[in-house]
Short mmCIF file of C-alpha atoms and ligand atoms in Angstrom, two decimals:
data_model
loop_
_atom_site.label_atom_id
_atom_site.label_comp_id
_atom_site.label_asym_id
_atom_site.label_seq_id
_atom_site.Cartn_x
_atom_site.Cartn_y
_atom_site.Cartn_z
CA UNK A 813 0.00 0.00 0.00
CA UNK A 814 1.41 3.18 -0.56
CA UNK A 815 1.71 6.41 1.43
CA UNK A 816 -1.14 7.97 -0.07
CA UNK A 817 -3.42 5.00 0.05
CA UNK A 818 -2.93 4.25 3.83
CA UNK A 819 -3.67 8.29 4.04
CA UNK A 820 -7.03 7.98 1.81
CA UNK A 821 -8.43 4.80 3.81
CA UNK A 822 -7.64 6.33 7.46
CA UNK A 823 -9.26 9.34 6.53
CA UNK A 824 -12.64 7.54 5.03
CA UNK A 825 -12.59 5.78 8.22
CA UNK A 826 -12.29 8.95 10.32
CA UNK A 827 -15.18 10.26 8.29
CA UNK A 828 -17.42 7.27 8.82
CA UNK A 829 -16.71 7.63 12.70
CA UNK A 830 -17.76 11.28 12.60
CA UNK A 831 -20.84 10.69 10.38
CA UNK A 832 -21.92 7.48 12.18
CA UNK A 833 -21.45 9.21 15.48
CA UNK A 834 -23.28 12.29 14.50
CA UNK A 835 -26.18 9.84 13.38
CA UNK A 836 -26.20 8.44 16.75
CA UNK A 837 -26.58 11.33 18.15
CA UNK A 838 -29.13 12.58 15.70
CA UNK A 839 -26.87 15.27 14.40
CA UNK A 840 -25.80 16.93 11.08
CA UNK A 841 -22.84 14.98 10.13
CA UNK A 842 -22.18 18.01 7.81
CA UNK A 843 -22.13 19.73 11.21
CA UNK A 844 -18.61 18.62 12.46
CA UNK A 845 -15.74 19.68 11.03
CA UNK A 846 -12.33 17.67 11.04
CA UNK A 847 -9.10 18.87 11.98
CA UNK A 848 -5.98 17.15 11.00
CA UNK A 849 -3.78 17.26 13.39
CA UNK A 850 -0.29 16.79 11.86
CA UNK A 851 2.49 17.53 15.14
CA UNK A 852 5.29 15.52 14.32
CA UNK A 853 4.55 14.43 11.01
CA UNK A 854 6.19 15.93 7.62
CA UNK A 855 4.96 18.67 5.31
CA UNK A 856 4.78 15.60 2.93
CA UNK A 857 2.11 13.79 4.93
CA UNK A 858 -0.01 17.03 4.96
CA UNK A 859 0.10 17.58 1.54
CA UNK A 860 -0.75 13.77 1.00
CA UNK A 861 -3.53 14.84 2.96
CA UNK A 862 -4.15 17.87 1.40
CA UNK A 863 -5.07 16.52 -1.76
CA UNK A 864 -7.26 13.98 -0.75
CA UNK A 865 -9.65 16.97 0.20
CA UNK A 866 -8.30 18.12 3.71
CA UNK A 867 -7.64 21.63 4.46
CA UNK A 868 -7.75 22.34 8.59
CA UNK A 869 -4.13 21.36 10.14
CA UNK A 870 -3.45 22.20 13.61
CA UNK A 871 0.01 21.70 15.09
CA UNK A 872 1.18 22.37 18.83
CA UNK A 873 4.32 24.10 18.68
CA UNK A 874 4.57 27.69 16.88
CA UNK A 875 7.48 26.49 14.99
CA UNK A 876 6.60 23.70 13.52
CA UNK A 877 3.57 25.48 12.36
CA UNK A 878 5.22 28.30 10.51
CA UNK A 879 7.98 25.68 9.12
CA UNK A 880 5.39 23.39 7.38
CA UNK A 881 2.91 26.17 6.54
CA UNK A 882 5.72 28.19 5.08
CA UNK A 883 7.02 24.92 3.11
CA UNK A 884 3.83 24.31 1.85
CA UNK A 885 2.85 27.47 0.82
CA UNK A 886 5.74 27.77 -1.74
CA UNK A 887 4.56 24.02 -3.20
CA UNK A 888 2.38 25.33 -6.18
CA UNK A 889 0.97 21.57 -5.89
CA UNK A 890 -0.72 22.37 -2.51
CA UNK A 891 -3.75 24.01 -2.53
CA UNK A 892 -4.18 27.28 0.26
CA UNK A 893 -4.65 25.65 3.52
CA UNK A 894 -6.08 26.66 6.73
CA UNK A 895 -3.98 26.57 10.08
CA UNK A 896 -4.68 25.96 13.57
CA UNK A 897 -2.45 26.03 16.80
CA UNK A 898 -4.03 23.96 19.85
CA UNK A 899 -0.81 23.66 21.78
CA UNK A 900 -0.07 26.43 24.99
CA UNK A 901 0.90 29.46 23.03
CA UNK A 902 3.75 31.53 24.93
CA UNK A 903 3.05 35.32 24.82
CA UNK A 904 6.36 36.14 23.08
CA UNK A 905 5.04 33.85 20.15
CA UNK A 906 1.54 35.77 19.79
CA UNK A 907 2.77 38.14 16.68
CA UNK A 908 4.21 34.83 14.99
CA UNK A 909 1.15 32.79 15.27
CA UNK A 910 -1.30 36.13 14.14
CA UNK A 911 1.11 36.36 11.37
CA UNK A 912 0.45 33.00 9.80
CA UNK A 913 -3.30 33.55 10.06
CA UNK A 914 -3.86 30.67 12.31
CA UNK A 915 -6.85 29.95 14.46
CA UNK A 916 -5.67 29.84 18.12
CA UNK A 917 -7.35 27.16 19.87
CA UNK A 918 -5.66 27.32 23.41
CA UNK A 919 -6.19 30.67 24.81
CA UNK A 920 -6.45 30.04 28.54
CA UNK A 921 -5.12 33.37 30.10
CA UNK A 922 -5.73 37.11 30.10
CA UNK A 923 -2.13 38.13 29.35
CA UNK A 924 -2.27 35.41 26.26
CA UNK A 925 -5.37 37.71 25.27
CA UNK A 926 -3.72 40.52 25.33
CA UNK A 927 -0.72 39.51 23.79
CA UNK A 928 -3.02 38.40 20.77
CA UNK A 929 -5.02 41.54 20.66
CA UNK A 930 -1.72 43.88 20.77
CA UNK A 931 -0.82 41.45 17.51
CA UNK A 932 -3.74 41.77 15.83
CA UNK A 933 -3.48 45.52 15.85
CA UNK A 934 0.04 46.20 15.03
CA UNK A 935 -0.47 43.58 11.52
CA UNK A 936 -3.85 45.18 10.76
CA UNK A 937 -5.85 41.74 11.15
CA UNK A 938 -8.28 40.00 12.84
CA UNK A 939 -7.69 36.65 14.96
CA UNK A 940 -10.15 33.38 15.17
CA UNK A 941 -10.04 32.51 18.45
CA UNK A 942 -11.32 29.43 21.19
CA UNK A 943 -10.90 29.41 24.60
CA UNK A 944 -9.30 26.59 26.19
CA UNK A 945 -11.12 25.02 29.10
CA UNK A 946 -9.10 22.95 31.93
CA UNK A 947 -11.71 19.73 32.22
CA UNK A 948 -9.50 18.43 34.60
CA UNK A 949 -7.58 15.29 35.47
CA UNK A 950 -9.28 11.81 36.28
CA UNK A 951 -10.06 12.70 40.23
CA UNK A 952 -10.88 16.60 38.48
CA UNK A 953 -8.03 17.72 39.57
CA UNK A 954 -6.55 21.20 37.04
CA UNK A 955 -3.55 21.48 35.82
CA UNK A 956 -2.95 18.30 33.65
CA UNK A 957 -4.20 18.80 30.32
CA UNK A 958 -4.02 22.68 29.85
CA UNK A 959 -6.30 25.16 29.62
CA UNK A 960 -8.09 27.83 31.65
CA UNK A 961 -10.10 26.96 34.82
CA UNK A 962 -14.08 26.52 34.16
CA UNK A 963 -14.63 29.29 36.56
CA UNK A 964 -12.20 31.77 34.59
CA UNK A 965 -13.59 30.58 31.01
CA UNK A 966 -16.46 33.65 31.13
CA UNK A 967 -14.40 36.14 31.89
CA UNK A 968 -11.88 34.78 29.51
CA UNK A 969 -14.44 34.71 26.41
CA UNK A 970 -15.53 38.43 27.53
CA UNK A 971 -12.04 39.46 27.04
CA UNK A 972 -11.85 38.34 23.98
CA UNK A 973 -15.50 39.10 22.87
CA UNK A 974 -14.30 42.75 23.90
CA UNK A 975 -10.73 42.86 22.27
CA UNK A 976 -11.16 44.51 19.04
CA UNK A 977 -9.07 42.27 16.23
CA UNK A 978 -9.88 39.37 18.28
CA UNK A 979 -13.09 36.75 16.82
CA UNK A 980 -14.50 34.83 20.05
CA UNK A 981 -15.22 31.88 17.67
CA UNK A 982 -16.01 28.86 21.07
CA UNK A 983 -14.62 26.70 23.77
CA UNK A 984 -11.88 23.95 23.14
CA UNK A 985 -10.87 21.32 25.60
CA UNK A 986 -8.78 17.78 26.14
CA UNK A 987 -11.06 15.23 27.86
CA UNK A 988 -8.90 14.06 31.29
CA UNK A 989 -6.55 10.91 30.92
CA UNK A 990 -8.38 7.07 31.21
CA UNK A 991 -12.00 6.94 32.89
CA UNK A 992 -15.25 8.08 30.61
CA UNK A 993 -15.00 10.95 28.93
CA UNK A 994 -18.79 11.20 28.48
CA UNK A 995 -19.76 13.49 31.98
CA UNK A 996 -16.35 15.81 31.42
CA UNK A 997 -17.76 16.31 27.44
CA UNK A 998 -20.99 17.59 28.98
CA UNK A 999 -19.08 19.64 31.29
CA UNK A 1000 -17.92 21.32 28.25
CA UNK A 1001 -21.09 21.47 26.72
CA UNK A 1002 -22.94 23.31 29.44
CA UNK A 1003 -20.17 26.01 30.24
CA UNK A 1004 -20.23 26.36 26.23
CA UNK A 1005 -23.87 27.30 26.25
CA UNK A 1006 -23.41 29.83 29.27
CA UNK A 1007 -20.89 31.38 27.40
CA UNK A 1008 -23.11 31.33 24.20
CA UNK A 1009 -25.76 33.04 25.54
CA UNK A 1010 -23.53 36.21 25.98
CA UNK A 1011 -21.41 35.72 22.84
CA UNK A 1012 -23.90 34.02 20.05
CA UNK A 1013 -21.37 33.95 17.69
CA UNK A 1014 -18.94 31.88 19.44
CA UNK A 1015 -20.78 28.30 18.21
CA UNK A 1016 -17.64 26.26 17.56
CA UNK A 1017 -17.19 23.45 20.19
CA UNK A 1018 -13.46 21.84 19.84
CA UNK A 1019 -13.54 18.65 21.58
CA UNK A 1020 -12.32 14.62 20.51
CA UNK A 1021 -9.39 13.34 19.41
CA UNK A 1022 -8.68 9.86 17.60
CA UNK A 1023 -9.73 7.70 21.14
CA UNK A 1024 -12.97 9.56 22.29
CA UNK A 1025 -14.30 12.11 19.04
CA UNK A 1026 -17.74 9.59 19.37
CA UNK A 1027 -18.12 10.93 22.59
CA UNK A 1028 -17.44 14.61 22.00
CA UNK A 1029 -19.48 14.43 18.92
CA UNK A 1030 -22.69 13.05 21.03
CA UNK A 1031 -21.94 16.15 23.64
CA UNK A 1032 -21.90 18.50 20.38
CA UNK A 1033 -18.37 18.74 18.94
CA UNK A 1034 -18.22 21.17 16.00
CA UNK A 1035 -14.81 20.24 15.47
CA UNK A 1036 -12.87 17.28 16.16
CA UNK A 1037 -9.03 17.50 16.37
CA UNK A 1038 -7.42 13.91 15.32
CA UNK A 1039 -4.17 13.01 14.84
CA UNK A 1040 -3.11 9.33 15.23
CA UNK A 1041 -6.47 8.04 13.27
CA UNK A 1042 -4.96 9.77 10.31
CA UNK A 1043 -1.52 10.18 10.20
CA UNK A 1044 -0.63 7.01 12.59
CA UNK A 1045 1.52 6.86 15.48
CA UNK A 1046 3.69 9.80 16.42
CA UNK A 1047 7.07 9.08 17.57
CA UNK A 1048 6.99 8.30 21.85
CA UNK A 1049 9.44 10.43 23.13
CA UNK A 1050 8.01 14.20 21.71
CA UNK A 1051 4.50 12.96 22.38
CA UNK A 1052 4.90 11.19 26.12
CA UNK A 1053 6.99 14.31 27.42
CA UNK A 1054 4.82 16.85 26.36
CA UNK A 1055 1.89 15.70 24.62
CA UNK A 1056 0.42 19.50 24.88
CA UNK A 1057 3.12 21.41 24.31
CA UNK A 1058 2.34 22.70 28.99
CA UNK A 1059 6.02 23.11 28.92
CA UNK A 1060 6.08 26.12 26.93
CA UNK A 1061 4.54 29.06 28.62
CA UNK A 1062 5.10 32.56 29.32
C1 PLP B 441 -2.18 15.86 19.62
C2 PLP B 441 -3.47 16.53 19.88
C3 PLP B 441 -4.66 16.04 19.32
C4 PLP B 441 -4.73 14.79 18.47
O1 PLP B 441 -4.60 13.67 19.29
P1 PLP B 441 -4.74 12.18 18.68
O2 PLP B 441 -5.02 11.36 19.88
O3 PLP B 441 -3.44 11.86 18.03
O4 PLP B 441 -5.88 12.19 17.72
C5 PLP B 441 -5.83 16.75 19.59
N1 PLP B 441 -5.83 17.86 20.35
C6 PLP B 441 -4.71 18.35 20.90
C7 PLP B 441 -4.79 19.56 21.75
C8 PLP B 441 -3.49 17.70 20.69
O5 PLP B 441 -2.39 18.18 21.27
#
């Protein structure tokens, strides 16, 4: 089988998990977008993907997205694709990240808001961005999977509802490590619609990866980040250490 066909069937099987599960859940399978989530794997891979009909990529390190979107951008084969970061962004990275247009899934701090806002302005543009909400660990405990307390995500989504240059677009999250991720998805959910009510506009709901986007899709997923469904296995060492890029914050 070649590279491209092992590409083409995981991503017809992603897309039958997403439709199937949005049938379960009597939703518009039309309704949930997919994200390609390509950390650790080569420009080549996302172009592979890229021309079986992908465009969303989201990487977790500011580097590697700007080295494979720049790479890719020059390849007159590639058609224009659309980048997303859902890794901790560091403030001193802000202008770099507004500069390659991406969406910024992982805002989960005030400063980072700022930091975006101040970028926004200076290159004349306007930012897509979710807030990140901490679901907590498997006993609930904060901290392990990033993101911005529950309690703080309100005020967070204000700040950015408020920042001109800034697009609240909705809430991302990691489900918590082992257990059911079913009661932490509708979590999510319900501190999604507060926030809704105040900001209509900010309807996306980033939630699932490759083990658990049937579950985020029944609690309402708009958008379902996978990586190892697609692209296979990342390398164990960059992705054990820091599977969320937590170890690079300002
Ligand atoms: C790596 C990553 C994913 C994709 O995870 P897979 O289990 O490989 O599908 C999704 N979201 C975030 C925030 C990630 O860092």
């Amino acid at each position: 089988m070649s590279e491209g066909e092992r590409l083409a069937g995981n991503l017809q099987a992603v897309r039958q998990r997403i439709d199937a599960a949005a049938r379960a859940a009597g939703r518009d399978p039309g309704a949930v977008a997919l994200l390609a989530v390509s950390k650790t794997h080569p420009a080549e891979a996302v172009a592979a993907l890229a021309a079986l009909g992908q465009r969303d990529f989201a990487e977790n390190r500011v580097q590697e997205l700007s080295g494979k979107a720049a790479a890719l951008a020059d390849d007159p084969a590639v058609p224009a694709l659309r980048w997303h970061l859902v890794g901790q962004l560091q403030r001193n990275k802000a202008a770099a990240v507004v500069r390659l247009g991406a969406t910024v899934h992982s805002v989960d701090r005030e400063q980072l808001v700022q930091a975006l806002a101040r970028a926004a302005e200076t290159q004349q543009c306007v930012v897509d961005v979710l807030v990140q909400v901490d679901l907590g660990g498997p006993e609930g405990e904060l901290g392990e999977r990033g993101g911005a307390p529950p309690d703080d995500v309100p005020r967070l989504a204000d700040a950015v509802g408020t920042a001109a240059g800034l697009r609240l677009r909705g809430l991302m999250a990691v489900a918590p490590r082992g257990g059911d991720p079913a009661p932490a998805f509708d979590r999510l959910a319900a501190l999604a619609a507060r926030v809704r009510a105040d900001h209509p506009a900010a309807s996306e709901l980033s939630a699932g990866m490759s083990g658990d986007l049937e579950a985020a899709v029944a609690a309402g997923a708009t958008v379902v980040r996978v990586g190892t469904a697609l692209f296979g296995a990342r390398p164990l060492a960059s992705d054990a250490e820091d599977p969320h890029g937590t170890r690079a914050r300002s």
